[in-house]
PDB file of C-alpha atoms in Angstrom:
ATOM      1  CA  UNK F  20      16.702  23.629 -15.619  1.00  0.00           C
ATOM      2  CA  UNK F  21      13.045  23.426 -17.012  1.00  0.00           C
ATOM      3  CA  UNK F  22      10.433  24.686 -14.730  1.00  0.00           C
ATOM      4  CA  UNK F  23       7.150  22.114 -14.784  1.00  0.00           C
ATOM      5  CA  UNK F  24       5.176  25.919 -14.725  1.00  0.00           C
ATOM      6  CA  UNK F  25       4.455  25.846 -17.949  1.00  0.00           C
ATOM      7  CA  UNK F  26       3.967  28.655 -21.270  1.00  0.00           C
ATOM      8  CA  UNK F  27       0.735  30.817 -19.953  1.00  0.00           C
ATOM      9  CA  UNK F  28      -0.641  28.142 -17.497  1.00  0.00           C
ATOM     10  CA  UNK F  29      -2.729  29.908 -14.125  1.00  0.00           C
ATOM     11  CA  UNK F  30      -1.136  30.221 -10.993  1.00  0.00           C
ATOM     12  CA  UNK F  31      -3.747  30.443  -8.072  1.00  0.00           C
ATOM     13  CA  UNK F  32      -2.193  30.270  -4.014  1.00  0.00           C
ATOM     14  CA  UNK F  33      -4.597  30.206  -1.489  1.00  0.00           C
ATOM     15  CA  UNK F  34      -4.954  30.597   2.116  1.00  0.00           C
ATOM     16  CA  UNK F  35      -5.356  32.556   4.687  1.00  0.00           C
ATOM     17  CA  UNK F  36      -3.576  35.912   6.414  1.00  0.00           C
ATOM     18  CA  UNK F  37       0.217  34.538   5.402  1.00  0.00           C
ATOM     19  CA  UNK F  38      -1.154  34.280   1.585  1.00  0.00           C
ATOM     20  CA  UNK F  39      -2.809  36.982   1.272  1.00  0.00           C
ATOM     21  CA  UNK F  40      -0.684  39.697   3.233  1.00  0.00           C
ATOM     22  CA  UNK F  41      -2.152  42.998   2.734  1.00  0.00           C
ATOM     23  CA  UNK F  42      -3.519  42.064  -1.052  1.00  0.00           C
ATOM     24  CA  UNK F  43      -5.951  44.383  -2.535  1.00  0.00           C
ATOM     25  CA  UNK F  44      -9.162  42.073  -2.387  1.00  0.00           C
ATOM     26  CA  UNK F  45     -10.443  44.339  -4.681  1.00  0.00           C
ATOM     27  CA  UNK F  46      -7.691  44.044  -7.476  1.00  0.00           C
ATOM     28  CA  UNK F  47      -7.319  40.626  -9.641  1.00  0.00           C
ATOM     29  CA  UNK F  48      -3.304  41.011 -10.399  1.00  0.00           C
ATOM     30  CA  UNK F  49      -2.539  42.198  -6.393  1.00  0.00           C
ATOM     31  CA  UNK F  50      -0.140  39.786  -5.267  1.00  0.00           C
ATOM     32  CA  UNK F  51      -0.149  41.354  -1.855  1.00  0.00           C
ATOM     33  CA  UNK F  52       4.311  41.991   0.096  1.00  0.00           C
ATOM     34  CA  UNK F  53       4.813  38.399   1.081  1.00  0.00           C
ATOM     35  CA  UNK F  54       5.715  35.010  -0.642  1.00  0.00           C
ATOM     36  CA  UNK F  55       2.697  35.158  -3.047  1.00  0.00           C
ATOM     37  CA  UNK F  56       4.216  37.849  -4.413  1.00  0.00           C
ATOM     38  CA  UNK F  57       7.954  37.275  -4.578  1.00  0.00           C
ATOM     39  CA  UNK F  58       7.986  33.744  -5.785  1.00  0.00           C
ATOM     40  CA  UNK F  59       6.004  34.985  -8.622  1.00  0.00           C
ATOM     41  CA  UNK F  60       8.294  38.377  -9.579  1.00  0.00           C
ATOM     42  CA  UNK F  61      11.243  35.516  -9.193  1.00  0.00           C
ATOM     43  CA  UNK F  62       9.594  33.154 -11.026  1.00  0.00           C
ATOM     44  CA  UNK F  63       8.204  35.969 -13.480  1.00  0.00           C
ATOM     45  CA  UNK F  64      11.941  37.239 -13.679  1.00  0.00           C
ATOM     46  CA  UNK F  65      13.342  34.154 -14.849  1.00  0.00           C
ATOM     47  CA  UNK F  66      10.956  33.213 -17.028  1.00  0.00           C
ATOM     48  CA  UNK F  67       9.226  36.107 -18.365  1.00  0.00           C
ATOM     49  CA  UNK F  68       8.869  34.424 -21.851  1.00  0.00           C
ATOM     50  CA  UNK F  69       6.207  31.988 -20.398  1.00  0.00           C
ATOM     51  CA  UNK F  70       3.447  34.529 -19.689  1.00  0.00           C
ATOM     52  CA  UNK F  71       2.186  33.207 -16.123  1.00  0.00           C
ATOM     53  CA  UNK F  72      -0.122  34.232 -14.564  1.00  0.00           C
ATOM     54  CA  UNK F  73      -0.294  34.705 -10.816  1.00  0.00           C
ATOM     55  CA  UNK F  74      -3.853  34.843  -8.696  1.00  0.00           C
ATOM     56  CA  UNK F  75      -3.653  35.561  -5.009  1.00  0.00           C
ATOM     57  CA  UNK F  76      -6.616  34.546  -3.318  1.00  0.00           C
ATOM     58  CA  UNK F  77      -6.120  34.215   0.430  1.00  0.00           C
ATOM     59  CA  UNK F  78      -7.758  35.900   3.026  1.00  0.00           C
ATOM     60  CA  UNK F  79      -6.428  37.216   6.153  1.00  0.00           C
ATOM     61  CA  UNK F  80      -7.879  34.321   9.448  1.00  0.00           C
ATOM     62  CA  UNK F  81      -9.501  31.841   7.330  1.00  0.00           C
ATOM     63  CA  UNK F  82      -9.616  27.814   8.518  1.00  0.00           C
ATOM     64  CA  UNK F  83      -9.984  24.769   6.386  1.00  0.00           C
ATOM     65  CA  UNK F  84     -13.524  25.703   6.646  1.00  0.00           C
ATOM     66  CA  UNK F  85     -13.222  28.520   4.589  1.00  0.00           C
ATOM     67  CA  UNK F  86     -12.184  27.759   1.944  1.00  0.00           C
ATOM     68  CA  UNK F  87     -14.056  25.131   1.381  1.00  0.00           C
ATOM     69  CA  UNK F  88     -17.011  27.894   1.979  1.00  0.00           C
ATOM     70  CA  UNK F  89     -15.400  29.398  -0.947  1.00  0.00           C
ATOM     71  CA  UNK F  90     -13.352  27.075  -3.410  1.00  0.00           C
ATOM     72  CA  UNK F  91     -16.589  27.666  -5.770  1.00  0.00           C
ATOM     73  CA  UNK F  92     -15.894  30.955  -6.709  1.00  0.00           C
ATOM     74  CA  UNK F  93     -12.068  31.484  -5.527  1.00  0.00           C
ATOM     75  CA  UNK F  94     -10.818  28.416  -7.849  1.00  0.00           C
ATOM     76  CA  UNK F  95     -12.940  26.753  -9.450  1.00  0.00           C
ATOM     77  CA  UNK F  96     -14.606  29.355 -11.717  1.00  0.00           C
ATOM     78  CA  UNK F  97     -11.105  30.800 -11.982  1.00  0.00           C
ATOM     79  CA  UNK F  98      -9.147  28.219 -13.753  1.00  0.00           C
ATOM     80  CA  UNK F  99      -5.539  27.848 -13.543  1.00  0.00           C
ATOM     81  CA  UNK F 100      -3.534  24.711 -13.511  1.00  0.00           C
ATOM     82  CA  UNK F 101      -1.731  25.443 -10.225  1.00  0.00           C
ATOM     83  CA  UNK F 102      -3.134  25.424  -6.887  1.00  0.00           C
ATOM     84  CA  UNK F 103      -1.074  25.827  -4.327  1.00  0.00           C
ATOM     85  CA  UNK F 104      -2.559  26.337  -0.710  1.00  0.00           C
ATOM     86  CA  UNK F 105      -1.197  27.522   3.543  1.00  0.00           C
ATOM     87  CA  UNK F 106      -3.924  26.460   5.510  1.00  0.00           C
ATOM     88  CA  UNK F 107      -3.839  25.208   9.099  1.00  0.00           C
ATOM     89  CA  UNK F 108      -2.283  27.358  12.172  1.00  0.00           C
ATOM     90  CA  UNK F 109      -5.903  29.924  12.157  1.00  0.00           C
ATOM     91  CA  UNK F 110      -7.939  25.636  12.768  1.00  0.00           C
ATOM     92  CA  UNK F 111      -4.823  25.893  15.485  1.00  0.00           C
ATOM     93  CA  UNK F 112      -4.929  29.132  16.515  1.00  0.00           C
ATOM     94  CA  UNK F 113      -8.584  30.047  16.915  1.00  0.00           C
ATOM     95  CA  UNK F 114      -9.137  26.607  19.764  1.00  0.00           C
ATOM     96  CA  UNK F 115      -6.342  28.865  22.053  1.00  0.00           C
ATOM     97  CA  UNK F 116      -6.972  32.712  20.952  1.00  0.00           C
ATOM     98  CA  UNK F 117     -11.011  31.585  21.342  1.00  0.00           C
ATOM     99  CA  UNK F 118     -12.009  27.975  22.294  1.00  0.00           C
ATOM    100  CA  UNK F 119     -13.048  27.145  18.349  1.00  0.00           C
ATOM    101  CA  UNK F 120     -10.737  24.388  17.991  1.00  0.00           C
ATOM    102  CA  UNK F 121     -11.083  22.041  14.450  1.00  0.00           C
ATOM    103  CA  UNK F 122     -10.440  18.922  14.996  1.00  0.00           C
ATOM    104  CA  UNK F 123      -7.756  16.326  12.898  1.00  0.00           C
ATOM    105  CA  UNK F 124     -10.912  14.639  11.993  1.00  0.00           C
ATOM    106  CA  UNK F 125     -12.765  18.145   9.952  1.00  0.00           C
ATOM    107  CA  UNK F 126      -9.423  19.562   9.037  1.00  0.00           C
ATOM    108  CA  UNK F 127      -8.469  16.566   7.299  1.00  0.00           C
ATOM    109  CA  UNK F 128     -12.033  16.589   5.925  1.00  0.00           C
ATOM    110  CA  UNK F 129     -12.149  19.870   4.746  1.00  0.00           C
ATOM    111  CA  UNK F 130      -8.901  20.055   2.667  1.00  0.00           C
ATOM    112  CA  UNK F 131      -9.426  16.630   1.190  1.00  0.00           C
ATOM    113  CA  UNK F 132     -12.680  18.014   0.193  1.00  0.00           C
ATOM    114  CA  UNK F 133     -11.107  20.457  -1.801  1.00  0.00           C
ATOM    115  CA  UNK F 134      -9.033  18.720  -2.672  1.00  0.00           C
ATOM    116  CA  UNK F 135     -11.189  16.142  -5.014  1.00  0.00           C
ATOM    117  CA  UNK F 136     -12.589  19.296  -6.461  1.00  0.00           C
ATOM    118  CA  UNK F 137      -9.828  20.933  -7.758  1.00  0.00           C
ATOM    119  CA  UNK F 138      -8.628  17.070  -8.832  1.00  0.00           C
ATOM    120  CA  UNK F 139     -12.083  15.811 -10.384  1.00  0.00           C
ATOM    121  CA  UNK F 140     -13.083  20.085 -11.360  1.00  0.00           C
ATOM    122  CA  UNK F 141     -10.014  21.292 -12.631  1.00  0.00           C
ATOM    123  CA  UNK F 142      -7.605  18.247 -13.366  1.00  0.00           C
ATOM    124  CA  UNK F 143      -4.665  21.612 -11.830  1.00  0.00           C
ATOM    125  CA  UNK F 144      -1.715  20.318 -10.648  1.00  0.00           C
ATOM    126  CA  UNK F 145      -1.485  20.390  -6.772  1.00  0.00           C
ATOM    127  CA  UNK F 146       1.273  21.923  -4.249  1.00  0.00           C
ATOM    128  CA  UNK F 147       0.747  21.882  -0.771  1.00  0.00           C
ATOM    129  CA  UNK F 148       2.735  23.797   1.672  1.00  0.00           C
ATOM    130  CA  UNK F 149       3.633  22.183   4.806  1.00  0.00           C
ATOM    131  CA  UNK F 150       0.977  25.103   8.371  1.00  0.00           C
ATOM    132  CA  UNK F 151       4.235  26.093  10.724  1.00  0.00           C
ATOM    133  CA  UNK F 152       4.755  27.902  14.082  1.00  0.00           C
ATOM    134  CA  UNK F 153       7.906  28.577  15.717  1.00  0.00           C
ATOM    135  CA  UNK F 154       8.633  28.698  19.404  1.00  0.00           C
ATOM    136  CA  UNK F 155       8.753  32.200  19.852  1.00  0.00           C
ATOM    137  CA  UNK F 156       6.040  34.017  22.050  1.00  0.00           C
ATOM    138  CA  UNK F 157       6.423  31.059  24.303  1.00  0.00           C
ATOM    139  CA  UNK F 158       2.960  29.893  25.014  1.00  0.00           C
ATOM    140  CA  UNK F 159       3.206  28.957  20.631  1.00  0.00           C
ATOM    141  CA  UNK F 160       4.734  25.215  21.857  1.00  0.00           C
ATOM    142  CA  UNK F 161       1.838  24.074  23.552  1.00  0.00           C
ATOM    143  CA  UNK F 162      -0.219  24.635  19.956  1.00  0.00           C
ATOM    144  CA  UNK F 163       2.184  22.174  18.963  1.00  0.00           C
ATOM    145  CA  UNK F 164       0.200  19.623  20.151  1.00  0.00           C
ATOM    146  CA  UNK F 165      -2.681  21.024  17.751  1.00  0.00           C
ATOM    147  CA  UNK F 166      -0.836  21.920  14.980  1.00  0.00           C
ATOM    148  CA  UNK F 167       0.735  18.726  14.436  1.00  0.00           C
ATOM    149  CA  UNK F 168      -1.695  17.131  13.946  1.00  0.00           C
ATOM    150  CA  UNK F 169      -2.208  18.875  11.098  1.00  0.00           C
ATOM    151  CA  UNK F 170       0.442  19.118   9.350  1.00  0.00           C
ATOM    152  CA  UNK F 171       0.920  15.536   9.243  1.00  0.00           C
ATOM    153  CA  UNK F 172      -2.794  15.641   7.406  1.00  0.00           C
ATOM    154  CA  UNK F 173      -1.193  17.858   5.008  1.00  0.00           C
ATOM    155  CA  UNK F 174       1.691  14.884   4.653  1.00  0.00           C
ATOM    156  CA  UNK F 175      -0.838  12.190   4.038  1.00  0.00           C
ATOM    157  CA  UNK F 176      -3.074  13.454   1.431  1.00  0.00           C
ATOM    158  CA  UNK F 177      -0.187  15.331  -0.347  1.00  0.00           C
ATOM    159  CA  UNK F 178       0.664  11.608  -0.514  1.00  0.00           C
ATOM    160  CA  UNK F 179      -3.009  10.671  -1.848  1.00  0.00           C
ATOM    161  CA  UNK F 180      -2.959  14.078  -3.908  1.00  0.00           C
ATOM    162  CA  UNK F 181       0.052  13.285  -5.256  1.00  0.00           C
ATOM    163  CA  UNK F 182       1.365  16.819  -5.085  1.00  0.00           C
ATOM    164  CA  UNK F 183       3.949  18.760  -4.397  1.00  0.00           C
ATOM    165  CA  UNK F 184       4.951  19.261  -0.765  1.00  0.00           C
ATOM    166  CA  UNK F 185       6.861  22.135   0.791  1.00  0.00           C
ATOM    167  CA  UNK F 186       7.792  21.043   4.687  1.00  0.00           C
ATOM    168  CA  UNK F 187       8.043  24.626   5.539  1.00  0.00           C
ATOM    169  CA  UNK F 188       7.304  23.999   9.304  1.00  0.00           C
ATOM    170  CA  UNK F 189      10.743  22.000   9.383  1.00  0.00           C
ATOM    171  CA  UNK F 190      12.181  24.692   6.710  1.00  0.00           C
ATOM    172  CA  UNK F 191      11.846  26.805   9.991  1.00  0.00           C
ATOM    173  CA  UNK F 192      13.048  24.882  12.341  1.00  0.00           C
ATOM    174  CA  UNK F 193      16.733  24.515  10.305  1.00  0.00           C
ATOM    175  CA  UNK F 194      16.379  27.656   9.747  1.00  0.00           C
ATOM    176  CA  UNK F 195      16.498  29.038  13.493  1.00  0.00           C
ATOM    177  CA  UNK F 196      20.073  27.138  13.928  1.00  0.00           C
ATOM    178  CA  UNK F 197      21.495  29.831  12.096  1.00  0.00           C
ATOM    179  CA  UNK F 198      18.630  32.702  13.385  1.00  0.00           C
ATOM    180  CA  UNK F 199      16.826  33.489  15.972  1.00  0.00           C
ATOM    181  CA  UNK F 200      13.636  32.716  15.172  1.00  0.00           C
ATOM    182  CA  UNK F 201      11.495  35.704  16.025  1.00  0.00           C
ATOM    183  CA  UNK F 202      14.242  37.221  13.359  1.00  0.00           C
ATOM    184  CA  UNK F 203      11.758  34.380  10.632  1.00  0.00           C
ATOM    185  CA  UNK F 204       8.653  35.238  12.873  1.00  0.00           C
ATOM    186  CA  UNK F 205       7.785  37.833  15.248  1.00  0.00           C
ATOM    187  CA  UNK F 206       4.642  36.180  16.096  1.00  0.00           C
ATOM    188  CA  UNK F 207       6.019  32.128  15.540  1.00  0.00           C
ATOM    189  CA  UNK F 208       2.913  32.521  12.962  1.00  0.00           C
ATOM    190  CA  UNK F 209       3.875  35.602  10.133  1.00  0.00           C
ATOM    191  CA  UNK F 210       7.309  35.807   8.374  1.00  0.00           C
ATOM    192  CA  UNK F 211       9.110  38.151   8.546  1.00  0.00           C
ATOM    193  CA  UNK F 212      10.046  39.193   4.742  1.00  0.00           C
ATOM    194  CA  UNK F 213      13.506  37.138   5.036  1.00  0.00           C
ATOM    195  CA  UNK F 214      10.782  34.590   6.427  1.00  0.00           C
ATOM    196  CA  UNK F 215       8.782  35.044   3.453  1.00  0.00           C
ATOM    197  CA  UNK F 216      12.093  35.559   0.982  1.00  0.00           C
ATOM    198  CA  UNK F 217      12.755  31.916   2.500  1.00  0.00           C
ATOM    199  CA  UNK F 218       9.542  30.740   2.081  1.00  0.00           C
ATOM    200  CA  UNK F 219       9.668  31.998  -1.775  1.00  0.00           C
ATOM    201  CA  UNK F 220      12.805  29.944  -2.663  1.00  0.00           C
ATOM    202  CA  UNK F 221      11.606  26.829  -1.482  1.00  0.00           C
ATOM    203  CA  UNK F 222       8.124  27.527  -3.788  1.00  0.00           C
ATOM    204  CA  UNK F 223       9.948  28.028  -6.179  1.00  0.00           C
ATOM    205  CA  UNK F 224      12.539  25.027  -6.192  1.00  0.00           C
ATOM    206  CA  UNK F 225       9.022  23.564  -5.085  1.00  0.00           C
ATOM    207  CA  UNK F 226       8.054  23.986  -9.284  1.00  0.00           C
ATOM    208  CA  UNK F 227      11.221  23.407 -10.198  1.00  0.00           C
ATOM    209  CA  UNK F 228      12.013  26.984 -11.473  1.00  0.00           C
ATOM    210  CA  UNK F 229      15.011  27.524 -10.159  1.00  0.00           C
ATOM    211  CA  UNK F 230      18.068  24.910  -8.283  1.00  0.00           C
TER     212      UNK F 230
END
């Protein structure tokens, strides 16, 4: 199998706490302990001769508007060849814990802005990762009303920008038929080690690094 990522390219992971996952923000080489680190490590173990560089710039708590505000420093200036984005759950979560709703229209506007900049200023390849929530604790079920339209936005933008797409919400739903949803994410949002490993595996499949 020949991966879509080519030798000596740079891959940037962007997003919120799921991507951040305890990375050292002062160390450009720190990838955290989640799916970004797992995907990068597995890729490098399979293709050590490629010399691919992986960077993680996820920041806990970020929403789409936060990515937009830091896109120059944390994406454009880094000149990545690949940009992988997971954003959206906090755009939903803040509605329920802080009464700070992000409309579907605002989410789409901010997301499209960063994708347009990525294409126009970098000509980078884009991987859009589907935001997700699992139905535990029980109050997460009500979040579907807010999150589902944002998931549709992510799908529409992936088609519009010819991006690779990883359907994590559906994948976690499928995985939850094999083990309880709390096995994959105890709070319905932040994956367990097994959840992160599944995310890493599916990310590698999307870039044709594994079967």
